[in-house]
Amino acid sequence: MNSEGSADSGSDSPDETNGTPDGDGTPAPADGDRNERPRKKQRSFWKELPILIGIALVLALLIKTFLVQAFSIPSDSMQNTLQEGDRVLVDKLTPWFGSEPERGEVVVFHDPDGWLDGEPTLEPNAVQRVLGWIGLMPSAEEKDLIKRVIGVAGDTVECNGTGPLKVNGKALNEPYVYPGNTPCTVDDTGGQFKVKVPEGKIWVMGDHRQNSLDSRYHQNDSNKGMVPVDQVVGRAIVVAWPPTRWSTLPVPDTFDQNLSAAAPGALGLAGAVPLVLWRRRRLLATASPRVSGTGTAG
């Protein structure tokens, strides 16, 4: 009996915490309960879905505005580099850092002065409008073109006969030109030309030379066929769709040669240096005193 009584009194000892009242009269928590914290009620998937969609839309808009945008190729003017129906991704980030188009790049630009007047436009449905607005599909409302940059500010670009096309007097080897086309087109509507590209402009041409209404055929507009640099959306960097057409769009090797236009002042200086040296040599030869072999230094 004593052992049972002591056992009972031991279980009721104030040192134990299993249900024994604390000083304030409230039951003390058990050891296992002390480590447990109140759990927040998890939201259902359907409640979180609108938030996820909203975040995705904001990210898509930011990417379209500042990073990359998809564009659809509407014609054959850039064959075989690009085919009608291709989807290309355009780098819109580098122009934000002051980068300007360079020779050989394939660029997308806004219609500079009615180049697309008279071209049919497709009416997109509601889904296409939304996807185009957020950048997941090309926008049907934007009138943009895609061509290759041939000349930049200060360049002289010219075509005589069937070619080759020349930049600052240097011929371009153009393997990207559509098979069967000549680099230059013999016609009286713009195919034969010699132009100098002014500051802030570029001269563009399609790779399908006989099927491209590019800078050559808009020399009577307000920009004389040039495209203002501030109208360039960005550089096309990759063919993203269809998967069978996936490829990058690098600058062709022909543009690696030194195509820069020499400044007239630099040419004048280069020609004047030999003349000045020759004249100085003559003056020194005539002005030097003759020294006798029997003379002595005084």
Coordinates of N, CA and C in Angstrom, one line a residue, residues 127-257:
V127 N -7.6 36.3 -78.9 CA -6.5 35.6 -78.2 C -5.2 36.1 -78.8
Q128 N -5.1 36.3 -80.1 CA -3.9 36.8 -80.8 C -3.5 38.2 -80.3
R129 N -4.5 39.0 -80.1 CA -4.3 40.4 -79.6 C -3.7 40.3 -78.2
V130 N -4.2 39.5 -77.3 CA -3.7 39.4 -76.0 C -2.2 38.9 -76.0
L131 N -2.0 37.8 -76.7 CA -0.7 37.2 -76.8 C 0.3 38.2 -77.4
G132 N -0.1 38.9 -78.4 CA 0.7 39.9 -79.0 C 1.0 41.1 -78.1
W133 N 0.1 41.4 -77.3 CA 0.3 42.6 -76.3 C 1.3 42.2 -75.3
I134 N 1.3 41.0 -74.8 CA 2.3 40.6 -73.8 C 3.6 40.1 -74.4
G135 N 3.6 39.9 -75.7 CA 4.9 39.6 -76.4 C 5.1 38.1 -76.6
L136 N 4.1 37.3 -76.3 CA 4.2 35.8 -76.6 C 3.9 35.5 -78.1
M137 N 3.3 36.4 -78.8 CA 3.2 36.3 -80.2 C 3.5 37.7 -80.8
P138 N 3.9 37.7 -82.1 CA 4.1 39.0 -82.8 C 2.9 39.8 -82.8
S139 N 3.0 41.1 -82.6 CA 1.9 42.0 -82.6 C 1.5 42.3 -84.1
A140 N 0.2 42.1 -84.4 CA -0.2 42.3 -85.7 C -0.4 43.8 -86.0
E141 N -0.5 44.6 -85.0 CA -0.7 46.1 -85.1 C 0.5 46.9 -85.4
E142 N 1.7 46.3 -85.1 CA 2.9 47.0 -85.3 C 3.4 46.8 -86.7
K143 N 3.7 47.9 -87.4 CA 4.1 47.7 -88.8 C 5.7 47.8 -88.8
D144 N 6.3 46.6 -88.8 CA 7.7 46.5 -88.8 C 8.2 45.8 -90.0
L145 N 9.5 46.0 -90.3 CA 10.2 45.3 -91.4 C 11.5 44.7 -90.8
I146 N 12.0 43.8 -91.6 CA 13.3 43.1 -91.2 C 14.2 43.1 -92.5
K147 N 15.4 43.6 -92.3 CA 16.3 43.6 -93.4 C 17.7 43.5 -92.8
R148 N 18.7 43.4 -93.7 CA 20.1 43.3 -93.3 C 20.8 44.7 -93.4
V149 N 21.5 45.1 -92.4 CA 22.3 46.4 -92.4 C 23.5 46.2 -93.4
I150 N 23.5 47.1 -94.4 CA 24.6 47.1 -95.3 C 25.6 48.3 -95.1
G151 N 25.0 49.4 -94.8 CA 25.8 50.6 -94.5 C 25.4 51.3 -93.3
V152 N 26.4 51.9 -92.6 CA 26.2 52.7 -91.4 C 26.7 54.1 -91.7
A153 N 26.5 55.0 -90.7 CA 26.9 56.4 -90.9 C 28.3 56.6 -91.4
G154 N 28.4 57.4 -92.5 CA 29.7 57.6 -93.1 C 30.0 56.7 -94.3
D155 N 29.3 55.6 -94.4 CA 29.6 54.7 -95.5 C 29.1 55.2 -96.8
T156 N 29.8 54.8 -97.9 CA 29.4 54.9 -99.2 C 29.0 53.6 -99.8
V157 N 27.8 53.4 -100.2 CA 27.3 52.1 -100.7 C 26.9 52.3 -102.1
E158 N 27.4 51.3 -103.0 CA 27.1 51.4 -104.4 C 26.9 50.1 -105.1
C159 N 26.1 50.2 -106.1 CA 25.8 49.0 -107.0 C 26.0 49.5 -108.5
N160 N 26.8 48.8 -109.2 CA 27.0 49.0 -110.6 C 26.8 47.7 -111.4
G161 N 25.9 47.7 -112.4 CA 25.6 46.4 -113.1 C 25.0 45.4 -112.2
T162 N 25.4 44.2 -112.3 CA 24.9 43.1 -111.4 C 25.7 42.9 -110.2
G163 N 26.7 43.8 -110.0 CA 27.5 43.7 -108.7 C 29.0 43.4 -109.0
P164 N 29.7 43.3 -107.9 CA 29.3 43.1 -106.6 C 28.9 44.4 -105.9
L165 N 28.2 44.2 -104.8 CA 27.8 45.3 -103.9 C 29.1 45.8 -103.2
K166 N 29.3 47.1 -103.2 CA 30.5 47.7 -102.6 C 30.2 48.6 -101.4
V167 N 31.0 48.6 -100.4 CA 30.9 49.5 -99.3 C 32.3 50.2 -99.1
N168 N 32.3 51.5 -99.3 CA 33.5 52.3 -99.3 C 34.5 51.7 -100.2
G169 N 34.0 51.3 -101.4 CA 34.9 50.9 -102.5 C 35.3 49.4 -102.4
K170 N 35.0 48.7 -101.3 CA 35.4 47.3 -101.1 C 34.2 46.4 -101.4
A171 N 34.5 45.4 -102.3 CA 33.4 44.5 -102.7 C 33.1 43.5 -101.6
L172 N 31.8 43.2 -101.5 CA 31.3 42.2 -100.5 C 31.1 40.9 -101.1
N173 N 31.6 39.8 -100.5 CA 31.3 38.5 -100.9 C 30.0 38.0 -100.1
E174 N 28.9 37.8 -100.8 CA 27.6 37.7 -100.1 C 27.0 36.3 -100.4
P175 N 27.5 35.3 -99.7 CA 26.9 33.9 -99.9 C 25.4 33.8 -99.4
Y176 N 25.0 34.8 -98.6 CA 23.6 34.8 -98.1 C 22.6 35.2 -99.1
V177 N 23.0 35.8 -100.2 CA 22.1 36.3 -101.2 C 21.3 35.1 -101.8
Y178 N 20.1 35.3 -102.0 CA 19.2 34.2 -102.5 C 19.8 33.5 -103.8
P179 N 19.9 32.2 -103.8 CA 20.5 31.5 -105.0 C 19.8 32.0 -106.3
G180 N 20.6 32.3 -107.3 CA 20.0 32.7 -108.6 C 19.9 34.3 -108.7
N181 N 20.0 35.0 -107.6 CA 20.0 36.4 -107.6 C 21.4 37.0 -107.8
T182 N 21.4 38.1 -108.4 CA 22.7 38.9 -108.4 C 22.8 39.9 -107.3
P183 N 23.9 40.2 -106.7 CA 24.0 41.1 -105.6 C 23.4 42.5 -105.9
C184 N 23.5 42.9 -107.2 CA 22.8 44.2 -107.6 C 21.8 43.9 -108.7
T185 N 20.8 44.7 -108.7 CA 19.7 44.6 -109.7 C 19.8 45.6 -110.8
V186 N 19.8 45.2 -112.0 CA 19.9 46.2 -113.1 C 18.4 46.6 -113.5
D187 N 18.1 47.8 -113.0 CA 16.8 48.4 -113.3 C 16.9 49.9 -113.2
D188 N 15.9 50.6 -113.5 CA 16.0 52.1 -113.5 C 15.1 52.7 -112.4
T189 N 14.8 51.8 -111.4 CA 13.9 52.3 -110.3 C 14.6 52.3 -108.9
G190 N 15.9 52.0 -108.9 CA 16.7 52.1 -107.7 C 17.8 51.1 -107.6
G191 N 17.8 50.1 -108.5 CA 18.8 49.0 -108.4 C 20.2 49.5 -108.6
Q192 N 20.4 50.5 -109.4 CA 21.7 51.1 -109.6 C 21.8 52.4 -108.8
F193 N 22.8 52.4 -107.9 CA 22.9 53.6 -107.0 C 24.3 53.8 -106.4
K194 N 24.5 54.9 -105.9 CA 25.7 55.2 -105.1 C 25.2 56.3 -104.1
V195 N 25.2 55.9 -102.8 CA 24.7 56.8 -101.7 C 25.7 56.8 -100.6
K196 N 25.7 57.9 -99.9 CA 26.5 58.1 -98.7 C 25.5 58.1 -97.5
V197 N 25.7 57.3 -96.5 CA 24.8 57.2 -95.4 C 25.1 58.3 -94.4
P198 N 24.1 59.1 -94.1 CA 24.3 60.3 -93.1 C 24.3 59.8 -91.7
E199 N 24.7 60.7 -90.8 CA 24.7 60.4 -89.4 C 23.3 60.0 -88.9
G200 N 23.3 59.0 -88.0 CA 22.0 58.6 -87.4 C 21.1 57.8 -88.3
K201 N 21.6 57.3 -89.4 CA 20.9 56.5 -90.4 C 21.6 55.2 -90.7
I202 N 20.9 54.3 -91.3 CA 21.5 53.0 -91.8 C 20.9 52.7 -93.2
W203 N 21.6 52.0 -94.0 CA 21.1 51.6 -95.3 C 20.9 50.1 -95.3
V204 N 19.7 49.6 -95.6 CA 19.3 48.2 -95.4 C 18.9 47.6 -96.8
M205 N 19.2 46.3 -96.9 CA 18.8 45.5 -98.1 C 18.4 44.1 -97.7
G206 N 17.4 43.6 -98.5 CA 17.0 42.2 -98.3 C 18.0 41.2 -98.9
D207 N 18.0 40.0 -98.4 CA 18.9 39.0 -98.9 C 18.3 38.4 -100.3
H208 N 17.0 38.5 -100.4 CA 16.4 38.1 -101.7 C 16.4 39.4 -102.6
R209 N 17.5 39.7 -103.2 CA 17.7 41.0 -103.8 C 16.7 41.3 -104.9
Q210 N 16.2 40.4 -105.6 CA 15.3 40.7 -106.7 C 13.8 40.6 -106.2
N211 N 13.6 40.5 -104.9 CA 12.3 40.4 -104.3 C 12.2 41.1 -103.0
S212 N 12.9 42.3 -102.9 CA 12.9 43.1 -101.7 C 12.8 44.5 -102.0
L213 N 11.7 45.2 -101.5 CA 11.6 46.6 -101.6 C 12.2 47.3 -100.4
D214 N 13.5 47.4 -100.5 CA 14.3 47.9 -99.4 C 14.8 49.3 -99.6
S215 N 15.9 49.7 -99.0 CA 16.4 51.1 -99.1 C 16.5 51.6 -100.6
R216 N 16.9 50.7 -101.5 CA 17.1 51.0 -102.9 C 15.9 51.7 -103.5
Y217 N 14.7 51.2 -103.1 CA 13.5 51.6 -103.8 C 12.6 52.6 -103.0
H218 N 13.3 53.2 -102.1 CA 12.6 54.3 -101.3 C 13.5 55.5 -101.2
Q219 N 14.3 55.7 -102.2 CA 15.2 56.9 -102.2 C 14.5 58.2 -102.4
N220 N 13.2 58.2 -102.7 CA 12.5 59.4 -102.9 C 11.7 59.8 -101.7
D221 N 11.8 59.0 -100.6 CA 11.0 59.4 -99.4 C 11.8 60.4 -98.6
S222 N 11.3 60.7 -97.4 CA 11.8 61.8 -96.6 C 13.2 61.5 -96.1
N223 N 13.5 60.2 -96.0 CA 14.8 59.7 -95.5 C 15.8 59.3 -96.6
K224 N 15.3 59.5 -97.8 CA 16.2 59.1 -99.0 C 16.5 57.6 -99.0
G225 N 15.6 56.8 -98.5 CA 15.8 55.4 -98.4 C 16.5 54.9 -97.2
M226 N 17.0 55.8 -96.4 CA 17.7 55.4 -95.2 C 16.7 55.1 -94.1
V227 N 17.2 54.3 -93.1 CA 16.3 54.0 -91.9 C 16.9 54.7 -90.7
P228 N 16.2 55.6 -90.0 CA 16.7 56.3 -88.8 C 17.0 55.2 -87.7
V229 N 18.2 55.4 -87.1 CA 18.6 54.5 -86.1 C 17.6 54.4 -84.9
D230 N 16.9 55.5 -84.6 CA 16.0 55.5 -83.5 C 14.7 54.7 -83.9
Q231 N 14.5 54.3 -85.1 CA 13.4 53.5 -85.5 C 13.7 52.0 -85.5
V232 N 15.0 51.7 -85.1 CA 15.3 50.2 -85.1 C 14.9 49.6 -83.8
V233 N 14.1 48.6 -83.8 CA 13.6 47.9 -82.6 C 14.7 47.1 -82.0
G234 N 15.5 46.4 -82.8 CA 16.6 45.6 -82.2 C 17.1 44.6 -83.3
R235 N 18.1 43.8 -82.9 CA 18.8 42.9 -83.8 C 18.1 41.5 -83.6
A236 N 17.8 40.9 -84.8 CA 17.3 39.5 -84.8 C 18.5 38.6 -84.5
I237 N 18.3 37.8 -83.4 CA 19.5 36.9 -83.0 C 19.3 35.4 -83.2
V238 N 18.0 35.0 -83.3 CA 17.8 33.6 -83.5 C 16.5 33.3 -84.2
V239 N 16.4 32.3 -85.0 CA 15.1 31.8 -85.5 C 14.6 30.8 -84.5
A240 N 13.5 31.1 -83.9 CA 13.0 30.3 -82.8 C 11.9 29.3 -83.2
W241 N 11.3 29.6 -84.3 CA 10.2 28.7 -84.7 C 10.1 28.7 -86.3
P242 N 9.7 27.6 -86.9 CA 9.5 26.2 -86.3 C 10.8 25.6 -85.8
P243 N 10.7 24.5 -85.0 CA 11.9 23.9 -84.5 C 12.8 23.4 -85.5
T244 N 12.3 23.0 -86.7 CA 13.2 22.5 -87.7 C 14.0 23.6 -88.4
R245 N 13.7 24.8 -88.1 CA 14.4 26.0 -88.7 C 15.3 26.7 -87.6
W246 N 15.4 26.1 -86.4 CA 16.1 26.8 -85.4 C 17.6 27.1 -85.8
S247 N 18.0 28.3 -85.7 CA 19.4 28.7 -86.0 C 19.6 30.1 -85.5
T248 N 20.9 30.4 -85.3 CA 21.3 31.7 -84.9 C 21.5 32.6 -86.2
L249 N 21.6 33.9 -86.0 CA 21.8 34.8 -87.1 C 23.0 35.7 -86.9
P250 N 24.2 35.1 -87.1 CA 25.5 35.8 -86.9 C 25.8 36.8 -88.0
V251 N 26.7 37.7 -87.8 CA 27.2 38.6 -88.9 C 28.1 37.8 -89.8
P252 N 27.8 37.8 -91.1 CA 28.6 37.1 -92.1 C 30.1 37.6 -92.1
D253 N 31.0 36.7 -92.5 CA 32.4 36.9 -92.4 C 32.8 38.1 -93.4
T254 N 32.1 38.3 -94.4 CA 32.5 39.4 -95.4 C 32.5 40.7 -94.7
F255 N 31.8 40.9 -93.6 CA 31.8 42.2 -92.9 C 32.9 42.3 -91.9
D256 N 33.7 41.3 -91.8 CA 34.9 41.3 -90.9 C 36.1 42.1 -91.5
Q257 N 36.0 42.3 -92.9 CA 37.1 43.0 -93.5 C 37.0 44.5 -93.1

